[in-house]
Amino acid sequence: MSATITGLVGSSVEVLQEKIRTKTARVGVVGLGYVGLPLAVEFGKAGFAVTGIDLHEAKVNQVNAGVSYIPDVPTEEVHSLAAANKLAATTDFSIIKDLDTINICVPTPLRKTKDPDMSYIVSACQEIAKYFHPGMLVFLESTTYPGTTEEVVLPMLEQNGLKVGEDFFLCFSPERVDPGNASFQTRNIPKVVGGHTPACTEMGKLFYSQALETVVPVSSTQVAEMVKLLENTFRMINIGLANEMAIMCGRMDINVWEVIDAASTKPFGFMPFYPGPGLGGHCIPIDPFYLSWKTKQAGIEARFIELAGYINGQMPHFVVDKIQNALNDVGKPVKGSHIHICGVAYKRDIDDVRESPALDIIHLLQKRGANVTFSDPYIPKIRVEEDVMHSSDMASNLAVCDCAVIITDHKSTDYAQVVSTAPLVVDTRNALKNNNSANIVRL
Ligand SMILES: NC(=O)c1ccc[n+]([C@@H]2O[C@H](COP(=O)([O-])OP(=O)(O)OC[C@H]3O[C@@H](n4cnc5c(N)ncnc54)[C@H](O)[C@@H]3O)[C@@H](O)[C@H]2O)c1
């Protein structure tokens, strides 16, 4: 038997360590979305038998049929792992009786009031608690406010009289996956992990190091929770600054993109962030508000977050004003104009439309009386308020529209065609950087 975890002697520790080292530990992933499926696949590829648990029956069926629904995960990988009995999925939480580890990767959205919505974590933990048993290792990976693991998850797992750090192990490990990023994926993004006790951290480190390239242990679950919020708040605030720069440059008729490119030549002390039509996705527009909600309880106003949130939230309005002004300049009122939106995903080359600014921009344009169409190679349909809109052919819309608006700069879009066909193009992403055509209006 190999050495026990520092300071702890006990059969459940040794047994779990051994199972992890020999890859006979049975791994469970709760929530098989953009985060959970890639993680499940990595552990399957490392040699573990992995079971995904999700409420969404269609996803479960697809995994069991060897089909991937996440663009970053090749179907061939899901197929070969399913065929080798290294990956399966279920909607039935009772499988937890047979599992040794669980990674919780469920959504953490905001309520309408911008308060954290913990209902997914709570409901997943309630189910886990029913089948929880000694010797388990549990990770929360969902982005959340500092204190969640200790205040919300721990009491639910300890309710059966089990003791953390002795009978079971509990960690927080923030997920840092960046959908659509070809260079950095689950395996080679360093994994931060903080346990409730030092023994938990060591067990967590041992687990992740079986499948991921770099593990970064930190001293507590709270530190690990805060790491993720610092990373995403850093991005959100710097994007807010870039957006404010764009608004200021717009007033002064300066090309903000050229300014940022030139500033980026400074070899130290500057990191470029870019303006855009507004924040999107399940992380950057949401996560900082988990932090500001928590700090408010401690009597601290998170002023940078609130301010950047305000500026970023103005960007769809700024873009719509820009479109209206551009149309006015060519003698067309926005009311009754046909505006074609190129790309509605929240960022390039992904199929995710959650929180996408395109939805706000389309709604605002419709409120001003425009006739709006869209095309997106990744998104067949969207819901704007009560209406469902379908992606339509880009080329034929460009030929008849009054204005094309580039909201998402997918690589596969033919930008030369956009500029040569549409009479007017508003570019919110600098997709037309090297094109000086007179019909282009830039953010
Ligand atoms: N998407 C990203 O780029 C990204 C990056 C880093 C961190 N995160 C964080 O990771 C977490 C998950 O995000 P995601 O993008 O994978 O979400 P997602 O919506 O793609 O996937 C979540 C999955 O959890 C399932 N689910 C919901 N409640 C459940 C329950 N009670 N039991 C079992 N399954 C349940 C859903 O059906 C869904 O398949 C969030 O906290 C998010 O902030 C996301």
CSV table of C-alpha atoms and ligand atoms in Angstrom, one decimal:
chain,number,residue,atom,x,y,z
A,1,MET,CA,0.0,0.0,0.0
A,2,SER,CA,1.4,3.5,-0.9
A,3,ALA,CA,1.9,6.3,1.7
A,4,THR,CA,-1.1,7.9,3.3
A,5,ILE,CA,-2.0,11.6,2.9
A,6,THR,CA,0.0,13.8,5.2
A,7,GLY,CA,-1.2,13.7,8.8
A,8,LEU,CA,-4.0,11.3,8.2
A,9,VAL,CA,-4.0,7.6,8.8
A,10,GLY,CA,-7.1,5.6,7.9
A,11,SER,CA,-8.4,3.0,5.6
A,12,SER,CA,-10.7,5.3,3.6
A,13,VAL,CA,-7.8,7.6,2.8
A,14,GLU,CA,-5.5,4.8,1.7
A,15,VAL,CA,-8.1,3.0,-0.3
A,16,LEU,CA,-9.1,6.1,-2.2
A,17,GLN,CA,-5.5,7.1,-2.8
A,18,GLU,CA,-4.8,3.7,-4.2
A,19,LYS,CA,-7.9,3.7,-6.4
A,20,ILE,CA,-6.9,7.1,-7.8
A,21,ARG,CA,-3.3,6.1,-8.5
A,22,THR,CA,-4.3,2.8,-10.2
A,23,LYS,CA,-7.1,4.6,-12.0
A,24,THR,CA,-9.7,2.2,-10.7
A,25,ALA,CA,-11.5,5.0,-8.9
A,26,ARG,CA,-15.0,5.4,-10.4
A,27,VAL,CA,-15.4,9.0,-11.5
A,28,GLY,CA,-18.6,10.9,-11.6
A,29,VAL,CA,-19.3,14.2,-13.3
A,30,VAL,CA,-22.6,16.0,-12.4
A,31,GLY,CA,-23.6,18.4,-15.2
A,32,LEU,CA,-22.5,17.4,-18.8
A,33,GLY,CA,-22.3,20.9,-20.4
A,34,TYR,CA,-19.5,23.0,-21.8
A,35,VAL,CA,-17.5,22.3,-18.6
A,36,GLY,CA,-18.6,18.8,-17.6
A,37,LEU,CA,-18.4,16.9,-20.8
A,38,PRO,CA,-14.8,17.9,-21.7
A,39,LEU,CA,-13.7,17.0,-18.1
A,40,ALA,CA,-15.5,13.6,-18.2
A,41,VAL,CA,-13.7,12.9,-21.6
A,42,GLU,CA,-10.3,13.9,-20.2
A,43,PHE,CA,-10.6,11.5,-17.2
A,44,GLY,CA,-12.0,8.8,-19.6
A,45,LYS,CA,-8.9,9.3,-21.8
A,46,ALA,CA,-6.7,9.0,-18.8
A,47,GLY,CA,-8.0,5.5,-18.2
A,48,PHE,CA,-10.8,6.0,-15.6
A,49,ALA,CA,-14.3,4.7,-15.9
A,50,VAL,CA,-16.4,7.9,-15.9
A,51,THR,CA,-20.1,8.3,-15.4
A,52,GLY,CA,-21.8,11.6,-16.3
A,53,ILE,CA,-25.0,12.5,-14.5
A,54,ASP,CA,-27.3,15.1,-16.1
A,55,LEU,CA,-31.0,15.9,-15.9
A,56,HIS,CA,-31.1,16.6,-19.6
A,57,GLU,CA,-32.1,13.2,-21.1
A,58,ALA,CA,-31.1,14.1,-24.6
A,59,LYS,CA,-27.5,14.8,-23.6
A,60,VAL,CA,-27.4,11.5,-21.6
A,61,ASN,CA,-28.7,9.6,-24.7
A,62,GLN,CA,-26.1,11.3,-26.9
A,63,VAL,CA,-23.2,10.4,-24.7
A,64,ASN,CA,-24.3,6.8,-24.4
A,65,ALA,CA,-24.7,6.7,-28.2
A,66,GLY,CA,-21.1,8.0,-28.5
A,67,VAL,CA,-22.0,11.4,-29.9
A,68,SER,CA,-20.6,14.8,-28.8
A,69,TYR,CA,-22.8,17.9,-28.6
A,70,ILE,CA,-19.9,20.2,-27.5
A,71,PRO,CA,-17.9,21.6,-30.4
A,72,ASP,CA,-14.6,21.4,-28.5
A,73,VAL,CA,-15.1,17.6,-27.9
A,74,PRO,CA,-14.7,15.5,-31.0
A,75,THR,CA,-17.4,12.9,-31.4
A,76,GLU,CA,-14.8,10.3,-32.2
A,77,GLU,CA,-13.5,10.7,-28.6
A,78,VAL,CA,-16.9,10.2,-27.0
A,79,HIS,CA,-17.6,7.3,-29.4
A,80,SER,CA,-14.4,5.4,-28.6
A,81,LEU,CA,-14.7,6.0,-24.8
A,82,ALA,CA,-18.3,4.9,-24.8
A,83,ALA,CA,-17.4,1.8,-26.8
A,84,ALA,CA,-14.5,1.0,-24.3
A,85,ASN,CA,-16.9,1.4,-21.3
A,86,LYS,CA,-14.8,4.4,-20.1
A,87,LEU,CA,-17.7,6.9,-20.5
A,88,ALA,CA,-21.4,6.5,-19.8
A,89,ALA,CA,-24.2,8.8,-18.7
A,90,THR,CA,-27.4,8.6,-16.7
A,91,THR,CA,-30.1,10.8,-15.2
A,92,ASP,CA,-30.2,8.5,-12.2
A,93,PHE,CA,-28.3,9.8,-9.2
A,94,SER,CA,-28.4,6.5,-7.4
A,95,ILE,CA,-25.3,5.6,-9.4
A,96,ILE,CA,-23.4,7.6,-6.8
A,97,LYS,CA,-23.5,4.6,-4.5
A,98,ASP,CA,-20.9,3.0,-6.8
A,99,LEU,CA,-18.8,6.1,-7.5
A,100,ASP,CA,-15.6,7.3,-5.7
A,101,THR,CA,-15.4,10.9,-6.9
A,102,ILE,CA,-17.8,13.6,-8.1
A,103,ASN,CA,-17.1,16.8,-9.9
A,104,ILE,CA,-20.1,19.2,-9.8
A,105,CYS,CA,-20.3,21.3,-13.0
A,106,VAL,CA,-23.8,22.7,-12.9
A,107,PRO,CA,-24.9,26.2,-14.0
A,108,THR,CA,-24.6,29.2,-11.7
A,109,PRO,CA,-26.6,32.0,-13.3
A,110,LEU,CA,-27.9,35.2,-11.8
A,111,ARG,CA,-31.5,35.9,-10.8
A,112,LYS,CA,-33.2,38.8,-12.5
A,113,THR,CA,-32.2,40.9,-9.4
A,114,LYS,CA,-28.5,40.0,-10.1
A,115,ASP,CA,-28.3,37.9,-7.0
A,116,PRO,CA,-26.6,34.4,-7.3
A,117,ASP,CA,-29.0,31.6,-8.3
A,118,MET,CA,-27.7,28.7,-6.2
A,119,SER,CA,-30.6,26.4,-7.0
A,120,TYR,CA,-28.7,24.2,-9.4
A,121,ILE,CA,-25.9,23.6,-6.9
A,122,VAL,CA,-28.3,23.0,-4.1
A,123,SER,CA,-30.5,20.6,-6.0
A,124,ALA,CA,-27.4,18.6,-7.3
A,125,CYS,CA,-26.0,18.4,-3.7
A,126,GLN,CA,-29.4,17.3,-2.3
A,127,GLU,CA,-29.3,14.4,-4.8
A,128,ILE,CA,-25.7,13.6,-4.1
A,129,ALA,CA,-26.3,13.6,-0.3
A,130,LYS,CA,-28.9,10.8,-0.7
A,131,TYR,CA,-26.3,8.4,-2.0
A,132,PHE,CA,-23.2,9.8,-0.4
A,133,HIS,CA,-20.9,7.3,1.3
A,134,PRO,CA,-17.6,7.2,3.1
A,135,GLY,CA,-14.4,7.4,1.1
A,136,MET,CA,-15.7,9.9,-1.5
A,137,LEU,CA,-13.9,12.9,-3.0
A,138,VAL,CA,-16.1,15.8,-4.1
A,139,PHE,CA,-15.2,18.8,-6.1
A,140,LEU,CA,-17.4,21.9,-6.8
A,141,GLU,CA,-16.3,23.3,-10.1
A,142,SER,CA,-19.2,25.8,-10.8
A,143,THR,CA,-18.1,29.4,-10.6
A,144,THR,CA,-19.5,30.9,-7.4
A,145,TYR,CA,-19.0,33.3,-4.5
A,146,PRO,CA,-16.3,32.7,-1.9
A,147,GLY,CA,-17.6,30.6,0.9
A,148,THR,CA,-20.1,28.5,-1.2
A,149,THR,CA,-18.2,25.2,-0.7
A,150,GLU,CA,-18.0,25.6,3.0
A,151,GLU,CA,-21.4,27.2,3.6
A,152,VAL,CA,-23.6,25.5,1.1
A,153,VAL,CA,-22.0,22.2,0.0
A,154,LEU,CA,-20.3,21.0,3.2
A,155,PRO,CA,-23.3,21.0,5.5
A,156,MET,CA,-25.3,18.9,3.0
A,157,LEU,CA,-22.6,16.3,2.7
A,158,GLU,CA,-21.9,16.2,6.5
A,159,GLN,CA,-25.6,15.7,7.4
A,160,ASN,CA,-25.1,11.9,7.6
A,161,GLY,CA,-22.5,12.2,10.3
A,162,LEU,CA,-19.5,11.9,7.9
A,163,LYS,CA,-16.5,14.0,8.8
A,164,VAL,CA,-14.7,16.0,6.1
A,165,GLY,CA,-11.0,15.3,5.7
A,166,GLU,CA,-11.4,11.9,7.3
A,167,ASP,CA,-14.5,10.1,6.0
A,168,PHE,CA,-14.7,12.1,2.8
A,169,PHE,CA,-12.8,14.9,0.9
A,170,LEU,CA,-14.1,18.2,-0.4
A,171,CYS,CA,-12.5,20.7,-2.7
A,172,PHE,CA,-13.3,23.7,-4.9
A,173,SER,CA,-11.6,23.8,-8.2
A,174,PRO,CA,-12.6,26.6,-10.6
A,175,GLU,CA,-13.2,25.5,-14.2
A,176,ARG,CA,-11.2,27.8,-16.6
A,177,VAL,CA,-12.2,26.2,-19.9
A,178,ASP,CA,-12.4,28.7,-22.8
A,179,PRO,CA,-14.8,27.2,-25.5
A,180,GLY,CA,-13.4,27.6,-29.0
A,181,ASN,CA,-9.8,28.0,-27.8
A,182,ALA,CA,-7.7,25.6,-29.9
A,183,SER,CA,-4.5,26.1,-27.9
A,184,PHE,CA,-5.8,25.7,-24.4
A,185,GLN,CA,-8.3,23.1,-23.4
A,186,THR,CA,-9.2,21.2,-20.2
A,187,ARG,CA,-6.0,19.1,-20.3
A,188,ASN,CA,-3.4,21.8,-20.5
A,189,ILE,CA,-5.1,24.7,-18.6
A,190,PRO,CA,-3.5,24.7,-15.1
A,191,LYS,CA,-6.0,23.4,-12.6
A,192,VAL,CA,-6.3,25.4,-9.3
A,193,VAL,CA,-7.6,23.3,-6.4
A,194,GLY,CA,-8.2,24.2,-2.8
A,195,GLY,CA,-9.5,21.7,-0.2
A,196,HIS,CA,-11.5,22.2,3.0
A,197,THR,CA,-8.5,20.6,4.9
A,198,PRO,CA,-4.9,20.0,3.8
A,199,ALA,CA,-5.8,16.4,3.3
A,200,CYS,CA,-8.6,17.3,1.0
A,201,THR,CA,-6.2,19.5,-1.1
A,202,GLU,CA,-3.7,16.7,-1.4
A,203,MET,CA,-6.4,14.3,-2.4
A,204,GLY,CA,-7.7,16.8,-5.0
A,205,LYS,CA,-4.2,17.4,-6.3
A,206,LEU,CA,-3.6,13.6,-6.6
A,207,PHE,CA,-6.9,13.2,-8.5
A,208,TYR,CA,-6.4,16.0,-11.1
A,209,SER,CA,-2.8,15.2,-11.7
A,210,GLN,CA,-3.8,11.8,-13.2
A,211,ALA,CA,-5.5,13.5,-16.2
A,212,LEU,CA,-4.4,17.1,-16.3
A,213,GLU,CA,-1.0,18.5,-17.1
A,214,THR,CA,-0.6,21.1,-14.2
A,215,VAL,CA,-2.2,21.3,-10.8
A,216,VAL,CA,-1.9,24.4,-8.7
A,217,PRO,CA,-2.9,23.7,-5.0
A,218,VAL,CA,-4.1,26.6,-2.9
A,219,SER,CA,-4.7,26.7,0.9
A,220,SER,CA,-8.5,26.7,1.0
A,221,THR,CA,-11.7,26.4,-0.9
A,222,GLN,CA,-12.3,30.1,-0.4
A,223,VAL,CA,-9.0,31.0,-2.1
A,224,ALA,CA,-9.8,28.7,-5.0
A,225,GLU,CA,-13.3,30.3,-5.3
A,226,MET,CA,-11.8,33.8,-5.3
A,227,VAL,CA,-9.1,32.9,-7.9
A,228,LYS,CA,-11.8,32.4,-10.5
A,229,LEU,CA,-13.7,35.6,-9.6
A,230,LEU,CA,-10.4,37.6,-9.8
A,231,GLU,CA,-9.7,36.2,-13.2
A,232,ASN,CA,-13.2,36.9,-14.6
A,233,THR,CA,-13.5,40.3,-12.8
A,234,PHE,CA,-10.1,41.3,-14.3
A,235,ARG,CA,-11.4,40.5,-17.8
A,236,MET,CA,-14.8,42.2,-17.2
A,237,ILE,CA,-13.2,45.4,-15.9
A,238,ASN,CA,-10.6,45.7,-18.6
A,239,ILE,CA,-13.2,45.1,-21.3
A,240,GLY,CA,-15.2,47.8,-19.6
A,241,LEU,CA,-12.2,50.1,-20.0
A,242,ALA,CA,-11.7,49.2,-23.6
A,243,ASN,CA,-15.4,49.9,-24.2
A,244,GLU,CA,-15.2,53.3,-22.5
A,245,MET,CA,-12.2,54.0,-24.7
A,246,ALA,CA,-14.2,53.1,-27.8
A,247,ILE,CA,-17.0,55.5,-26.7
A,248,MET,CA,-14.5,58.3,-26.1
A,249,CYS,CA,-12.6,57.6,-29.3
A,250,GLY,CA,-15.9,57.6,-31.2
A,251,ARG,CA,-16.6,61.1,-30.0
A,252,MET,CA,-13.2,62.3,-31.0
A,253,ASP,CA,-13.2,60.4,-34.3
A,254,ILE,CA,-10.2,58.3,-33.4
A,255,ASN,CA,-9.8,54.7,-34.5
A,256,VAL,CA,-9.8,52.8,-31.1
A,257,TRP,CA,-8.5,49.6,-32.7
A,258,GLU,CA,-5.5,51.4,-34.1
A,259,VAL,CA,-4.9,52.9,-30.6
A,260,ILE,CA,-5.0,49.5,-28.9
A,261,ASP,CA,-2.8,47.9,-31.5
A,262,ALA,CA,-0.1,50.6,-31.2
A,263,ALA,CA,-0.3,50.5,-27.3
A,264,SER,CA,0.2,46.7,-27.5
A,265,THR,CA,3.7,47.3,-29.0
A,266,LYS,CA,4.8,48.3,-25.5
A,267,PRO,CA,6.8,45.3,-24.3
A,268,PHE,CA,5.8,45.6,-20.6
A,269,GLY,CA,3.0,46.9,-18.5
A,270,PHE,CA,0.2,46.7,-21.0
A,271,MET,CA,-2.1,43.9,-22.0
A,272,PRO,CA,-4.6,44.5,-24.8
A,273,PHE,CA,-8.3,44.2,-24.3
A,274,TYR,CA,-10.8,45.0,-27.0
A,275,PRO,CA,-14.1,46.7,-27.2
A,276,GLY,CA,-17.2,45.1,-28.6
A,277,PRO,CA,-21.0,45.1,-28.8
A,278,GLY,CA,-21.4,44.1,-25.2
A,279,LEU,CA,-20.5,41.2,-22.9
A,280,GLY,CA,-21.9,37.7,-23.5
A,281,GLY,CA,-21.6,34.1,-22.3
A,282,HIS,CA,-22.1,32.3,-19.1
A,283,CYS,CA,-19.1,33.8,-17.3
A,284,ILE,CA,-17.8,37.3,-17.8
A,285,PRO,CA,-21.2,39.1,-17.6
A,286,ILE,CA,-22.2,37.1,-14.6
A,287,ASP,CA,-19.4,36.0,-12.3
A,288,PRO,CA,-18.3,39.4,-11.0
A,289,PHE,CA,-21.8,39.9,-9.7
A,290,TYR,CA,-21.3,36.8,-7.5
A,291,LEU,CA,-18.4,38.7,-5.9
A,292,SER,CA,-20.2,42.0,-5.6
A,293,TRP,CA,-23.2,40.3,-4.0
A,294,LYS,CA,-21.0,38.6,-1.4
A,295,THR,CA,-18.9,41.7,-0.6
A,296,LYS,CA,-22.1,43.8,-0.2
A,297,GLN,CA,-22.9,41.5,2.7
A,298,ALA,CA,-19.6,42.4,4.3
A,299,GLY,CA,-20.4,46.1,3.8
A,300,ILE,CA,-18.1,46.7,0.9
A,301,GLU,CA,-19.4,48.1,-2.4
A,302,ALA,CA,-17.5,46.5,-5.4
A,303,ARG,CA,-17.4,49.8,-7.3
A,304,PHE,CA,-15.1,48.8,-10.2
A,305,ILE,CA,-17.5,45.9,-10.9
A,306,GLU,CA,-20.6,48.1,-10.8
A,307,LEU,CA,-19.0,50.7,-13.0
A,308,ALA,CA,-17.7,48.2,-15.6
A,309,GLY,CA,-21.0,46.5,-15.5
A,310,TYR,CA,-22.7,49.8,-16.3
A,311,ILE,CA,-20.4,50.6,-19.2
A,312,ASN,CA,-20.5,47.2,-20.7
A,313,GLY,CA,-24.3,47.2,-20.4
A,314,GLN,CA,-24.4,50.4,-22.4
A,315,MET,CA,-22.6,48.9,-25.4
A,316,PRO,CA,-25.7,47.4,-27.2
A,317,HIS,CA,-27.3,50.9,-27.0
A,318,PHE,CA,-24.1,52.5,-28.3
A,319,VAL,CA,-24.0,50.1,-31.2
A,320,VAL,CA,-27.7,50.7,-32.0
A,321,ASP,CA,-27.1,54.4,-32.0
A,322,LYS,CA,-24.1,53.9,-34.3
A,323,ILE,CA,-26.3,51.9,-36.7
A,324,GLN,CA,-29.0,54.6,-36.6
A,325,ASN,CA,-26.6,57.4,-37.2
A,326,ALA,CA,-24.9,55.5,-40.1
A,327,LEU,CA,-28.3,55.0,-41.7
A,328,ASN,CA,-29.2,58.6,-41.2
A,329,ASP,CA,-26.0,59.7,-42.9
A,330,VAL,CA,-27.1,57.8,-46.1
A,331,GLY,CA,-30.6,59.2,-45.8
A,332,LYS,CA,-32.4,56.2,-44.5
A,333,PRO,CA,-34.4,56.2,-41.3
A,334,VAL,CA,-33.8,53.1,-39.1
A,335,LYS,CA,-37.6,52.6,-39.1
A,336,GLY,CA,-38.4,50.3,-42.0
A,337,SER,CA,-34.8,49.6,-42.9
A,338,HIS,CA,-33.7,46.1,-43.4
A,339,ILE,CA,-30.7,45.4,-41.1
A,340,HIS,CA,-28.9,42.1,-41.4
A,341,ILE,CA,-26.9,40.8,-38.4
A,342,CYS,CA,-23.8,38.7,-39.2
A,343,GLY,CA,-23.2,36.4,-36.3
A,344,VAL,CA,-25.2,36.2,-33.0
A,345,ALA,CA,-23.0,33.9,-30.9
A,346,TYR,CA,-21.5,35.6,-27.9
A,347,LYS,CA,-18.0,35.1,-29.4
A,348,ARG,CA,-16.2,33.8,-32.4
A,349,ASP,CA,-16.5,30.2,-33.6
A,350,ILE,CA,-18.8,28.9,-30.9
A,351,ASP,CA,-22.4,27.8,-30.8
A,352,ASP,CA,-23.4,29.5,-27.5
A,353,VAL,CA,-25.8,32.4,-27.5
A,354,ARG,CA,-26.2,32.8,-23.8
A,355,GLU,CA,-26.3,36.5,-22.7
A,356,SER,CA,-25.2,37.4,-26.3
A,357,PRO,CA,-25.4,41.2,-26.9
A,358,ALA,CA,-26.8,40.3,-30.4
A,359,LEU,CA,-30.1,39.5,-28.7
A,360,ASP,CA,-30.3,43.0,-27.1
A,361,ILE,CA,-29.2,44.7,-30.3
A,362,ILE,CA,-31.8,42.9,-32.4
A,363,HIS,CA,-34.5,43.7,-29.8
A,364,LEU,CA,-33.5,47.4,-29.6
A,365,LEU,CA,-33.4,47.7,-33.4
A,366,GLN,CA,-36.9,46.1,-33.7
A,367,LYS,CA,-38.2,48.5,-31.1
A,368,ARG,CA,-37.0,51.3,-33.4
A,369,GLY,CA,-38.9,49.8,-36.2
A,370,ALA,CA,-36.2,48.1,-38.2
A,371,ASN,CA,-36.7,44.8,-40.1
A,372,VAL,CA,-34.0,42.6,-38.7
A,373,THR,CA,-32.6,39.3,-40.1
A,374,PHE,CA,-29.6,37.3,-39.0
A,375,SER,CA,-27.2,34.6,-40.2
A,376,ASP,CA,-24.9,32.5,-38.1
A,377,PRO,CA,-23.2,29.3,-39.2
A,378,TYR,CA,-23.3,28.0,-35.6
A,379,ILE,CA,-26.8,29.2,-34.4
A,380,PRO,CA,-29.9,28.0,-36.3
A,381,LYS,CA,-32.4,29.9,-34.3
A,382,ILE,CA,-32.6,32.4,-31.4
A,383,ARG,CA,-35.3,33.7,-29.1
A,384,VAL,CA,-35.7,37.5,-28.9
A,385,GLU,CA,-38.2,38.3,-26.2
A,386,GLU,CA,-41.3,36.3,-27.2
A,387,ASP,CA,-40.3,35.7,-30.9
A,388,VAL,CA,-38.2,32.9,-32.4
A,389,MET,CA,-36.0,34.0,-35.3
A,390,HIS,CA,-34.2,31.6,-37.7
A,391,SER,CA,-30.8,32.1,-39.3
A,392,SER,CA,-31.2,32.9,-43.0
A,393,ASP,CA,-28.9,32.9,-46.0
A,394,MET,CA,-26.2,35.7,-45.6
A,395,ALA,CA,-25.5,36.3,-49.2
A,396,SER,CA,-29.1,36.9,-50.3
A,397,ASN,CA,-29.8,39.1,-47.3
A,398,LEU,CA,-26.7,41.2,-47.9
A,399,ALA,CA,-27.9,41.8,-51.5
A,400,VAL,CA,-31.2,43.4,-50.3
A,401,CYS,CA,-30.4,44.9,-46.9
A,402,ASP,CA,-29.8,48.5,-46.1
A,403,CYS,CA,-27.1,47.8,-43.5
A,404,ALA,CA,-25.1,44.7,-42.4
A,405,VAL,CA,-23.8,44.6,-38.8
A,406,ILE,CA,-21.0,42.4,-37.8
A,407,ILE,CA,-21.7,41.3,-34.2
A,408,THR,CA,-19.7,38.1,-34.1
A,409,ASP,CA,-16.5,37.7,-36.1
A,410,HIS,CA,-16.7,34.0,-37.0
A,411,LYS,CA,-13.6,32.9,-39.0
A,412,SER,CA,-15.7,31.3,-41.7
A,413,THR,CA,-17.6,34.4,-42.7
A,414,ASP,CA,-16.6,35.9,-46.0
A,415,TYR,CA,-15.9,39.5,-45.0
A,416,ALA,CA,-14.9,40.6,-48.5
A,417,GLN,CA,-18.4,39.5,-49.6
A,418,VAL,CA,-20.0,41.4,-46.7
A,419,VAL,CA,-18.3,44.7,-47.7
A,420,SER,CA,-18.8,44.3,-51.5
A,421,THR,CA,-22.5,43.3,-51.3
A,422,ALA,CA,-24.0,45.3,-48.4
A,423,PRO,CA,-24.4,49.1,-49.1
A,424,LEU,CA,-23.4,49.9,-45.5
A,425,VAL,CA,-21.5,47.8,-42.9
A,426,VAL,CA,-21.2,48.5,-39.2
A,427,ASP,CA,-18.3,46.5,-37.8
A,428,THR,CA,-18.3,46.0,-34.0
A,429,ARG,CA,-15.4,43.6,-33.9
A,430,ASN,CA,-12.7,45.1,-36.2
A,431,ALA,CA,-13.3,42.1,-38.6
A,432,LEU,CA,-12.6,44.5,-41.5
A,433,LYS,CA,-9.4,45.8,-40.0
A,434,ASN,CA,-7.4,45.9,-43.3
A,435,ASN,CA,-10.3,47.0,-45.5
A,436,ASN,CA,-10.7,50.7,-46.2
A,437,SER,CA,-13.9,50.6,-48.1
A,438,ALA,CA,-16.0,53.8,-47.7
A,439,ASN,CA,-19.1,51.9,-46.7
A,440,ILE,CA,-17.6,50.7,-43.4
A,441,VAL,CA,-18.5,52.2,-40.0
A,442,ARG,CA,-16.3,50.9,-37.2
A,443,LEU,CA,-17.1,50.8,-33.5
B,1,LIG,N1,-19.0,27.7,-20.4
B,1,LIG,C1,-17.9,28.2,-20.0
B,1,LIG,O1,-17.1,28.7,-20.8
B,1,LIG,C2,-17.4,28.1,-18.5
B,1,LIG,C3,-16.1,28.4,-18.3
B,1,LIG,C4,-15.6,28.3,-17.0
B,1,LIG,C5,-16.5,28.0,-15.9
B,1,LIG,N2,-17.8,27.8,-16.2
B,1,LIG,C6,-18.7,27.6,-15.1
B,1,LIG,O2,-19.0,26.2,-15.1
B,1,LIG,C7,-20.4,25.9,-14.7
B,1,LIG,C8,-21.1,25.1,-15.7
B,1,LIG,O3,-21.1,25.9,-16.9
B,1,LIG,P1,-21.5,25.2,-18.3
B,1,LIG,O4,-21.2,26.3,-19.3
B,1,LIG,O5,-20.8,23.9,-18.4
B,1,LIG,O6,-23.0,25.1,-18.2
B,1,LIG,P2,-24.0,24.2,-19.2
B,1,LIG,O7,-25.3,24.8,-19.1
B,1,LIG,O8,-23.4,24.1,-20.5
B,1,LIG,O9,-24.0,22.8,-18.5
B,1,LIG,C9,-24.5,22.5,-17.3
B,1,LIG,C10,-25.2,21.2,-17.3
B,1,LIG,O10,-25.7,20.9,-16.0
B,1,LIG,C11,-26.9,20.2,-16.1
B,1,LIG,N3,-27.7,20.3,-14.9
B,1,LIG,C12,-28.3,21.4,-14.4
B,1,LIG,N4,-28.8,21.1,-13.1
B,1,LIG,C13,-28.4,19.8,-12.8
B,1,LIG,C14,-28.6,19.0,-11.7
B,1,LIG,N5,-29.2,19.4,-10.6
B,1,LIG,N6,-28.1,17.8,-11.8
B,1,LIG,C15,-27.4,17.3,-12.9
B,1,LIG,N7,-27.2,18.1,-14.0
B,1,LIG,C16,-27.7,19.3,-13.9
B,1,LIG,C17,-27.6,20.8,-17.3
B,1,LIG,O11,-28.6,20.0,-17.9
B,1,LIG,C18,-26.4,21.1,-18.2
B,1,LIG,O12,-26.2,20.0,-19.1
B,1,LIG,C19,-21.0,27.3,-14.4
B,1,LIG,O13,-20.8,27.6,-13.0
B,1,LIG,C20,-20.1,28.2,-15.2
B,1,LIG,O14,-20.1,29.5,-14.7
B,1,LIG,C21,-18.3,27.8,-17.5
